Amino acid sequence: MLELRTISGVTGVMGCLMALVMFFQRRSYPPTIHGLGHWTAAPLLAFASAVLFTLRGVVPALLSAGLANALLFAAAATFLAGSCRFFGQPLPARATALLWLAGAATLVFMSLFSGHYGWRVLFMGLLLSGVGAWHAAVVWRQPVHSFATRFTGTVLAISSTITLARAVSAPFAPPQEGLFTPAPMQMMYLLGLAFGTLLTSIGTVLMAAEHLRRELERLITHDSLTGALTRRALFTTGEAELARARRQGRPLAVLMLDLDHFKQINDAHGHRVGDRVLVDFVARAHAVLRRPAVLGRYGGEEFVALLPDTDMGQALAVAERLRTSACVDAHLPPCSVSIGVATALPQDTLDALINRADAGLYEAKAQGRNRVAQAPAADGPPPRRH
Ligand SMILES: Nc1nc2c(ncn2[C@@H]2O[C@H](COP(=O)(O)OP(=O)(O)OP(=O)(O)O)[C@@H](O)[C@H]2O)c(=O)[nH]1
């Protein structure tokens, strides 16, 4: 049988090591990733709690039971607060107050009932498993899942179930049983605590790394000013969509959009206002476009929209909606947009398809701007625009 006091000591060491890992990782992460401070503090609190638990029988019960449990609760609540901050949903004031209240109740309860093992375990177990389940729900409720969130959510759910099982069985345990009695339930609980602390911390490290990876990917694939796809990401997506359209025999439409006389806006109002016009234009275009359609910045004030599963009639309607929804902000200088529309032909390359949409744009500009024009049927070199 494993020595349970040793397991408790090992829990503390693991907590300490994971706090160190998170501390150093945090320093190399951008401040836009929130919650890492809480995730560093939580295993440290677990460490302090484990040290006091390990000293049971050596230091007064008020410390080895009362303070140890209060610190364990603080660790669980701090982990939870860190995850909430990380996912951008800080704990509401009422939930924070509830946690503080529960923490204070733990201290009072443990000082009054430090000699009543069964009641102590029942009280603490219910509290800890409640916070654990709450934490697991926060992680599982995220709309975007990765291995890291599934891993962390599962670890939290399992360890809070073990804590709950121990809590409800505690009042039926023999009166002489204690934390370090070599009983199966105590062993399962302490192992659960040790691995729970270690694996939850690993989960937070994985979630932070995953978040950073997504952030970097977003920086590479999205234009920093407007949030549209970069030209490179646009071409990568375009090649994939064209191949899919061909494989599945589905239509694919391309729109080439260009803000009219944009140079004049810059000249008259300054580059910053010009930037705001571009940002507003893309935000409104995104509101019109529905997945799986994407919008990319082709260059300057020129954008390309890819519309999978869209034929010419539907593409012209979308283009018209984009045109009428653009440039309607009364706080920005008046502007308009011209749009060329083309759909994929059986042997099209992406370049040829975009060139035809560009030819449509040329038509729209030549006809007086602020309009939608279909690409001319004939394939030829793209006309030069004025
Ligand atoms: N503010 C701002 N301006 C940009 C940006 N990128 C390109 N531009 C400007 O966009 C303008 C494009 O001008 P032109 O190519 O002459 O086109 P236009 O004035 O829109 O005329 P038409 O397309 O013929 O209607 C240039 O003045 C560029 O400096 C940007 O990121 N921000």
Coordinates of C-alpha atoms and ligand atoms in Angstrom, one line a residue:
M1 CA 0.0 0.0 0.0
L2 CA 1.3 3.5 -0.9
E3 CA 2.2 5.7 2.0
L4 CA -0.6 8.3 2.0
R5 CA 1.4 11.0 3.7
T6 CA 4.0 10.7 0.9
I7 CA 1.3 11.1 -1.7
S8 CA 0.2 14.3 0.0
G9 CA 3.7 15.6 0.0
V10 CA 4.2 14.7 -3.7
T11 CA 1.0 16.6 -4.5
G12 CA 2.6 19.7 -2.9
V13 CA 5.8 19.3 -4.9
M14 CA 3.9 18.8 -8.1
G15 CA 1.9 21.9 -7.4
C16 CA 5.1 23.9 -6.8
L17 CA 6.7 22.6 -10.0
M18 CA 3.7 23.4 -12.1
A19 CA 3.5 26.9 -10.6
L20 CA 7.1 27.3 -11.7
V21 CA 6.4 26.1 -15.2
M22 CA 3.4 28.5 -15.5
F23 CA 5.4 31.4 -14.0
F24 CA 8.1 31.1 -16.7
Q25 CA 5.7 30.4 -19.5
R26 CA 3.6 33.4 -18.5
R27 CA 6.6 35.7 -18.9
S28 CA 7.1 34.7 -22.5
Y29 CA 3.3 35.1 -23.4
P30 CA 1.7 38.3 -24.5
P31 CA -0.4 40.2 -22.0
T32 CA -3.4 39.6 -24.2
I33 CA -3.6 36.1 -22.7
H34 CA -5.4 36.5 -19.4
G35 CA -5.7 34.3 -16.4
L36 CA -2.1 33.0 -16.4
G37 CA -1.4 34.8 -13.0
H38 CA -4.3 32.9 -11.4
W39 CA -3.1 29.7 -13.0
T40 CA 0.3 30.3 -11.4
A41 CA -1.1 31.2 -8.0
A42 CA -3.5 28.2 -7.8
P43 CA -1.0 25.4 -7.7
L44 CA 1.1 27.4 -5.2
L45 CA -1.9 27.5 -2.9
A46 CA -2.4 23.8 -3.5
F47 CA 1.3 23.3 -2.5
A48 CA 0.8 25.3 0.7
S49 CA -2.3 23.3 1.5
A50 CA -0.5 19.9 0.8
V51 CA 2.3 20.9 3.1
L52 CA -0.1 21.6 6.0
F53 CA -2.0 18.3 5.3
T54 CA 1.2 16.4 5.4
L55 CA 2.0 17.9 8.8
R56 CA -1.2 16.5 10.2
G57 CA -0.5 15.3 13.8
V58 CA 2.6 17.4 13.9
V59 CA 1.0 20.9 13.9
P60 CA -2.3 21.9 15.5
A61 CA -5.5 20.6 13.8
L62 CA -6.5 24.2 13.2
L63 CA -3.6 24.5 10.8
S64 CA -3.4 21.0 9.3
A65 CA -7.2 20.7 8.9
G66 CA -8.7 24.2 9.1
L67 CA -6.1 26.3 7.2
A68 CA -5.1 23.4 4.9
N69 CA -8.7 23.0 3.7
A70 CA -9.2 26.7 3.3
L71 CA -6.1 26.9 1.2
L72 CA -7.3 23.9 -0.9
F73 CA -10.6 25.7 -1.5
A74 CA -8.7 28.9 -2.4
A75 CA -6.6 26.9 -4.9
A76 CA -9.7 25.5 -6.6
A77 CA -11.4 28.9 -6.7
T78 CA -8.3 30.6 -8.1
F79 CA -8.0 27.9 -10.8
L80 CA -11.6 28.6 -11.7
A81 CA -11.1 32.4 -11.7
G82 CA -8.1 31.9 -14.0
S83 CA -10.0 29.8 -16.5
C84 CA -12.8 32.4 -16.5
R85 CA -10.4 35.2 -17.2
F86 CA -8.6 33.1 -19.8
F87 CA -11.8 32.4 -21.7
G88 CA -12.7 36.1 -21.5
Q89 CA -15.7 35.7 -19.1
P90 CA -14.6 37.1 -15.8
L91 CA -16.5 35.8 -12.8
P92 CA -19.5 38.0 -12.2
A93 CA -19.5 39.9 -8.9
R94 CA -22.2 37.6 -7.4
A95 CA -20.1 34.5 -8.2
T96 CA -17.0 36.1 -6.7
A97 CA -18.9 37.0 -3.6
L98 CA -20.2 33.5 -3.4
L99 CA -16.7 32.0 -3.6
W100 CA -15.4 34.4 -0.9
L101 CA -18.4 33.5 1.3
A102 CA -17.7 29.8 0.8
G103 CA -14.0 30.4 1.6
A104 CA -14.9 32.2 4.9
A105 CA -17.4 29.5 5.7
T106 CA -14.7 26.9 5.2
L107 CA -12.4 28.6 7.8
V108 CA -15.2 29.0 10.3
F109 CA -16.6 25.5 9.8
M110 CA -13.1 23.9 10.0
S111 CA -12.3 25.8 13.3
L112 CA -15.5 24.7 14.9
F113 CA -15.5 21.2 13.6
S114 CA -11.8 20.4 13.3
G115 CA -12.3 17.3 15.4
H116 CA -15.3 15.9 13.4
Y117 CA -13.7 14.1 10.5
G118 CA -16.9 12.9 8.7
W119 CA -18.6 16.3 8.8
R120 CA -15.4 18.1 7.7
V121 CA -15.0 15.8 4.7
L122 CA -18.6 16.1 3.8
F123 CA -18.6 19.9 3.9
M124 CA -15.3 20.3 2.1
G125 CA -16.0 17.6 -0.4
L126 CA -19.3 19.1 -1.4
L127 CA -17.7 22.6 -1.8
L128 CA -14.7 21.4 -3.7
S129 CA -16.6 19.1 -6.0
G130 CA -19.1 22.0 -6.7
V131 CA -16.2 24.3 -7.6
G132 CA -14.6 21.5 -9.7
A133 CA -17.9 20.9 -11.6
W134 CA -18.4 24.6 -12.2
H135 CA -14.8 24.8 -13.5
A136 CA -15.3 21.8 -15.8
A137 CA -18.5 23.4 -17.1
V138 CA -16.7 26.6 -17.9
V139 CA -14.1 24.7 -19.9
W140 CA -16.6 22.4 -21.6
R141 CA -18.9 25.3 -22.5
Q142 CA -16.3 26.9 -24.8
P143 CA -17.6 27.1 -28.4
V144 CA -14.2 26.1 -29.8
H145 CA -12.7 22.8 -28.5
S146 CA -9.2 21.5 -28.8
F147 CA -7.4 18.5 -27.2
A148 CA -6.3 20.9 -24.4
T149 CA -9.9 22.0 -23.4
R150 CA -11.2 18.4 -23.7
F151 CA -8.3 17.1 -21.6
T152 CA -8.7 19.8 -18.9
G153 CA -12.5 19.5 -18.8
T154 CA -12.3 15.7 -18.4
V155 CA -9.6 15.9 -15.7
L156 CA -11.7 18.4 -13.8
A157 CA -14.9 16.3 -14.1
I158 CA -13.2 13.1 -13.0
S159 CA -11.4 14.7 -10.0
S160 CA -14.6 16.5 -8.8
T161 CA -16.5 13.2 -9.1
I162 CA -13.9 11.5 -6.9
T163 CA -14.1 14.3 -4.4
L164 CA -17.9 14.0 -4.3
A165 CA -17.7 10.2 -3.9
R166 CA -15.4 10.6 -0.9
A167 CA -17.6 13.4 0.6
V168 CA -20.8 11.4 0.5
S169 CA -19.2 8.2 1.9
A170 CA -17.4 10.1 4.7
P171 CA -20.3 10.1 7.2
F172 CA -20.4 6.2 6.9
A173 CA -16.6 5.8 7.4
P174 CA -15.4 4.2 10.6
P175 CA -15.0 6.9 13.3
Q176 CA -11.3 6.4 13.7
E177 CA -10.7 6.9 9.9
G178 CA -8.6 9.9 8.9
L179 CA -6.9 11.4 5.9
F180 CA -3.9 9.1 6.1
T181 CA -5.8 6.0 7.1
P182 CA -4.8 3.4 4.4
A183 CA -8.4 2.9 3.2
P184 CA -9.2 2.6 -0.5
M185 CA -11.3 5.8 -0.5
Q186 CA -8.6 7.9 1.1
M187 CA -6.0 6.5 -1.3
M188 CA -8.3 7.3 -4.3
Y189 CA -8.9 10.8 -3.0
L190 CA -5.2 11.6 -2.4
L191 CA -4.1 10.1 -5.7
G192 CA -7.0 12.0 -7.4
L193 CA -5.8 15.2 -5.7
A194 CA -2.1 14.6 -6.7
F195 CA -2.9 13.7 -10.3
G196 CA -5.7 16.3 -10.5
T197 CA -3.4 19.1 -9.5
L198 CA -0.7 17.9 -11.9
L199 CA -3.0 17.2 -14.8
T200 CA -5.1 20.4 -14.4
S201 CA -1.9 22.4 -14.4
I202 CA -0.7 20.6 -17.5
G203 CA -4.1 21.3 -19.0
T204 CA -3.7 25.0 -18.4
V205 CA -0.2 25.0 -19.9
L206 CA -1.7 23.2 -23.0
M207 CA -4.6 25.6 -23.2
A208 CA -2.3 28.6 -23.0
A209 CA 0.0 27.2 -25.7
E210 CA -3.1 26.4 -27.9
H211 CA -4.3 30.0 -27.4
L212 CA -0.9 31.3 -28.5
R213 CA -0.9 29.1 -31.5
R214 CA -4.3 30.3 -32.6
E215 CA -3.3 33.9 -32.0
L216 CA -0.2 33.5 -34.2
E217 CA -2.2 31.7 -36.8
R218 CA -4.7 34.6 -36.8
L219 CA -1.9 37.2 -37.1
I220 CA -0.5 35.3 -40.1
T221 CA -3.8 34.7 -41.9
H222 CA -5.6 38.0 -41.1
D223 CA -4.9 41.5 -42.2
S224 CA -4.0 43.5 -39.1
L225 CA -6.0 46.6 -40.0
T226 CA -9.3 45.2 -41.3
G227 CA -9.4 41.6 -40.0
A228 CA -10.0 40.3 -43.6
L229 CA -7.9 37.4 -44.8
T230 CA -4.4 38.2 -46.0
R231 CA -3.7 37.8 -49.7
R232 CA -1.8 34.7 -49.0
A233 CA -4.5 33.1 -46.8
L234 CA -7.1 34.2 -49.5
F235 CA -5.2 32.3 -52.2
T236 CA -4.8 29.2 -50.0
T237 CA -8.5 29.2 -49.2
G238 CA -9.3 29.9 -52.9
E239 CA -7.3 27.0 -54.2
A240 CA -8.9 24.7 -51.7
E241 CA -12.4 25.9 -52.5
L242 CA -11.8 25.7 -56.3
A243 CA -10.6 22.1 -55.9
R244 CA -13.6 21.3 -53.7
A245 CA -16.0 22.9 -56.2
R246 CA -14.5 20.9 -59.0
R247 CA -14.6 17.6 -57.1
Q248 CA -18.2 18.0 -56.0
G249 CA -19.4 19.6 -59.2
R250 CA -20.6 22.7 -57.2
P251 CA -20.4 26.3 -58.3
L252 CA -17.9 28.8 -56.9
A253 CA -18.2 32.6 -57.3
V254 CA -15.6 35.3 -56.8
L255 CA -16.3 38.9 -56.2
M256 CA -13.7 41.6 -56.7
L257 CA -14.6 44.7 -54.6
D258 CA -12.9 48.1 -54.9
L259 CA -13.7 51.3 -53.0
D260 CA -14.2 54.1 -55.5
H261 CA -11.9 57.1 -55.6
F262 CA -10.4 56.0 -52.3
K263 CA -7.3 58.2 -53.0
Q264 CA -9.5 61.3 -52.8
I265 CA -10.8 60.2 -49.3
N266 CA -7.2 59.9 -48.1
D267 CA -6.2 63.2 -49.7
A268 CA -9.2 65.1 -48.3
H269 CA -9.5 63.5 -44.8
G270 CA -6.2 61.9 -44.1
H271 CA -4.9 58.4 -44.0
R272 CA -6.3 57.6 -40.6
V273 CA -9.8 58.4 -41.7
G274 CA -9.1 56.3 -44.8
D275 CA -8.2 53.5 -42.5
R276 CA -11.4 53.8 -40.6
V277 CA -13.4 53.7 -43.9
L278 CA -11.6 50.4 -44.8
V279 CA -12.3 48.9 -41.3
D280 CA -15.9 49.9 -41.5
F281 CA -16.2 48.5 -45.1
V282 CA -14.9 45.1 -44.0
A283 CA -17.0 44.9 -40.9
R284 CA -20.1 45.6 -42.9
A285 CA -19.1 43.1 -45.6
H286 CA -18.5 40.5 -42.9
A287 CA -22.0 41.1 -41.6
V288 CA -23.5 40.4 -45.1
L289 CA -21.4 37.4 -45.9
R290 CA -22.4 34.0 -44.4
R291 CA -20.1 31.1 -43.8
P292 CA -18.5 29.5 -45.8
A293 CA -18.0 32.7 -47.7
V294 CA -14.7 34.5 -46.9
L295 CA -13.4 38.0 -47.6
G296 CA -9.7 38.7 -48.2
R297 CA -7.7 41.8 -48.8
Y298 CA -6.3 41.6 -52.3
G299 CA -4.2 44.8 -51.8
G300 CA -4.8 48.4 -50.7
E301 CA -8.5 49.2 -51.0
E302 CA -9.2 46.1 -53.1
F303 CA -10.9 43.0 -51.6
V304 CA -11.9 39.6 -52.9
A305 CA -14.9 37.6 -51.6
L306 CA -15.0 33.8 -52.3
L307 CA -18.5 32.4 -52.3
P308 CA -18.6 28.6 -52.4
D309 CA -21.8 26.9 -53.6
T310 CA -23.0 30.1 -55.2
D311 CA -24.1 30.5 -58.8
M312 CA -24.0 33.7 -60.9
G313 CA -27.6 34.8 -60.0
Q314 CA -26.9 34.3 -56.2
A315 CA -23.5 36.0 -56.5
L316 CA -24.9 39.1 -58.2
A317 CA -27.5 39.3 -55.4
V318 CA -24.8 39.0 -52.7
A319 CA -22.7 41.6 -54.5
E320 CA -25.7 44.0 -54.6
R321 CA -26.2 43.5 -50.8
L322 CA -22.5 44.2 -50.2
R323 CA -22.7 47.4 -52.3
T324 CA -25.8 48.8 -50.6
S325 CA -24.6 48.0 -47.1
A326 CA -21.2 49.6 -47.6
C327 CA -20.4 53.2 -46.8
V328 CA -23.5 54.0 -44.7
D329 CA -21.8 55.3 -41.6
A330 CA -22.8 58.9 -41.3
H331 CA -19.6 59.7 -39.2
L332 CA -17.4 58.7 -42.1
P333 CA -16.8 60.5 -45.4
P334 CA -19.2 59.4 -48.1
C335 CA -17.9 56.6 -50.4
S336 CA -19.0 53.9 -52.7
V337 CA -17.9 50.5 -54.0
S338 CA -17.7 48.8 -57.4
I339 CA -17.9 45.1 -57.6
G340 CA -17.0 42.6 -60.4
V341 CA -18.5 39.1 -60.3
A342 CA -17.3 35.9 -61.9
T343 CA -18.1 32.2 -61.4
A344 CA -15.7 29.2 -61.9
L345 CA -15.6 27.5 -65.3
P346 CA -14.7 23.8 -65.5
Q347 CA -11.0 24.3 -66.3
D348 CA -10.4 27.5 -64.4
T349 CA -7.3 28.2 -62.4
L350 CA -7.8 30.5 -59.4
D351 CA -5.8 33.3 -61.2
A352 CA -8.0 33.0 -64.2
L353 CA -11.1 33.2 -62.1
I354 CA -9.9 36.2 -60.1
N355 CA -8.8 37.9 -63.4
R356 CA -12.3 37.5 -64.8
A357 CA -13.8 39.0 -61.6
D358 CA -11.3 41.9 -62.1
A359 CA -12.5 42.3 -65.6
G360 CA -16.1 42.6 -64.2
L361 CA -14.8 45.3 -61.8
Y362 CA -13.2 47.1 -64.7
E363 CA -16.7 47.1 -66.4
A364 CA -18.3 48.4 -63.2
K365 CA -15.7 51.3 -63.0
A366 CA -16.0 52.0 -66.7
Q367 CA -19.8 52.3 -66.4
G368 CA -19.5 55.0 -63.8
R369 CA -18.6 53.1 -60.5
N370 CA -20.8 52.4 -57.5
R371 CA -22.3 49.3 -59.2
V372 CA -22.1 45.6 -59.7
A373 CA -21.0 44.1 -63.1
Q374 CA -20.7 40.6 -64.3
A375 CA -17.4 39.4 -65.8
P376 CA -17.4 39.4 -69.6
A377 CA -17.9 35.9 -71.0
A378 CA -14.7 35.9 -73.1
D379 CA -11.5 34.9 -71.5
G380 CA -8.6 37.2 -72.3
P381 CA -5.9 39.2 -70.6
P382 CA -7.3 41.4 -67.8
P383 CA -8.0 44.9 -69.0
R384 CA -6.2 47.8 -67.4
R385 CA -8.2 49.9 -65.0
H386 CA -8.1 53.7 -64.9
Ligands
LIG1 N1 -5.8 54.9 -45.6 C1 -5.3 53.9 -46.4 N2 -5.2 54.0 -47.7 C2 -4.7 53.0 -48.4 C3 -4.4 51.8 -47.8 N3 -3.9 50.9 -48.8 C4 -4.0 51.6 -50.0 N4 -4.4 52.9 -49.7 C5 -4.7 54.0 -50.7 O1 -5.7 53.6 -51.6 C6 -5.5 54.5 -52.7 C7 -5.9 53.8 -54.0 O2 -5.9 54.7 -55.0 P1 -6.2 54.3 -56.5 O3 -5.5 53.0 -56.8 O4 -5.7 55.5 -57.3 O5 -7.7 54.1 -56.6 P2 -9.0 55.0 -56.3 O6 -8.6 56.3 -55.8 O7 -9.8 54.2 -55.3 O8 -9.7 55.1 -57.7 P3 -10.6 54.0 -58.4 O9 -10.2 52.7 -57.9 O10 -10.2 54.1 -59.9 O11 -12.0 54.4 -58.1 C8 -4.1 55.0 -52.7 O12 -4.1 56.4 -52.4 C9 -3.4 54.3 -51.5 O13 -2.5 55.0 -50.8 C10 -4.5 51.6 -46.4 O14 -4.3 50.6 -45.8 N5 -5.0 52.7 -45.7

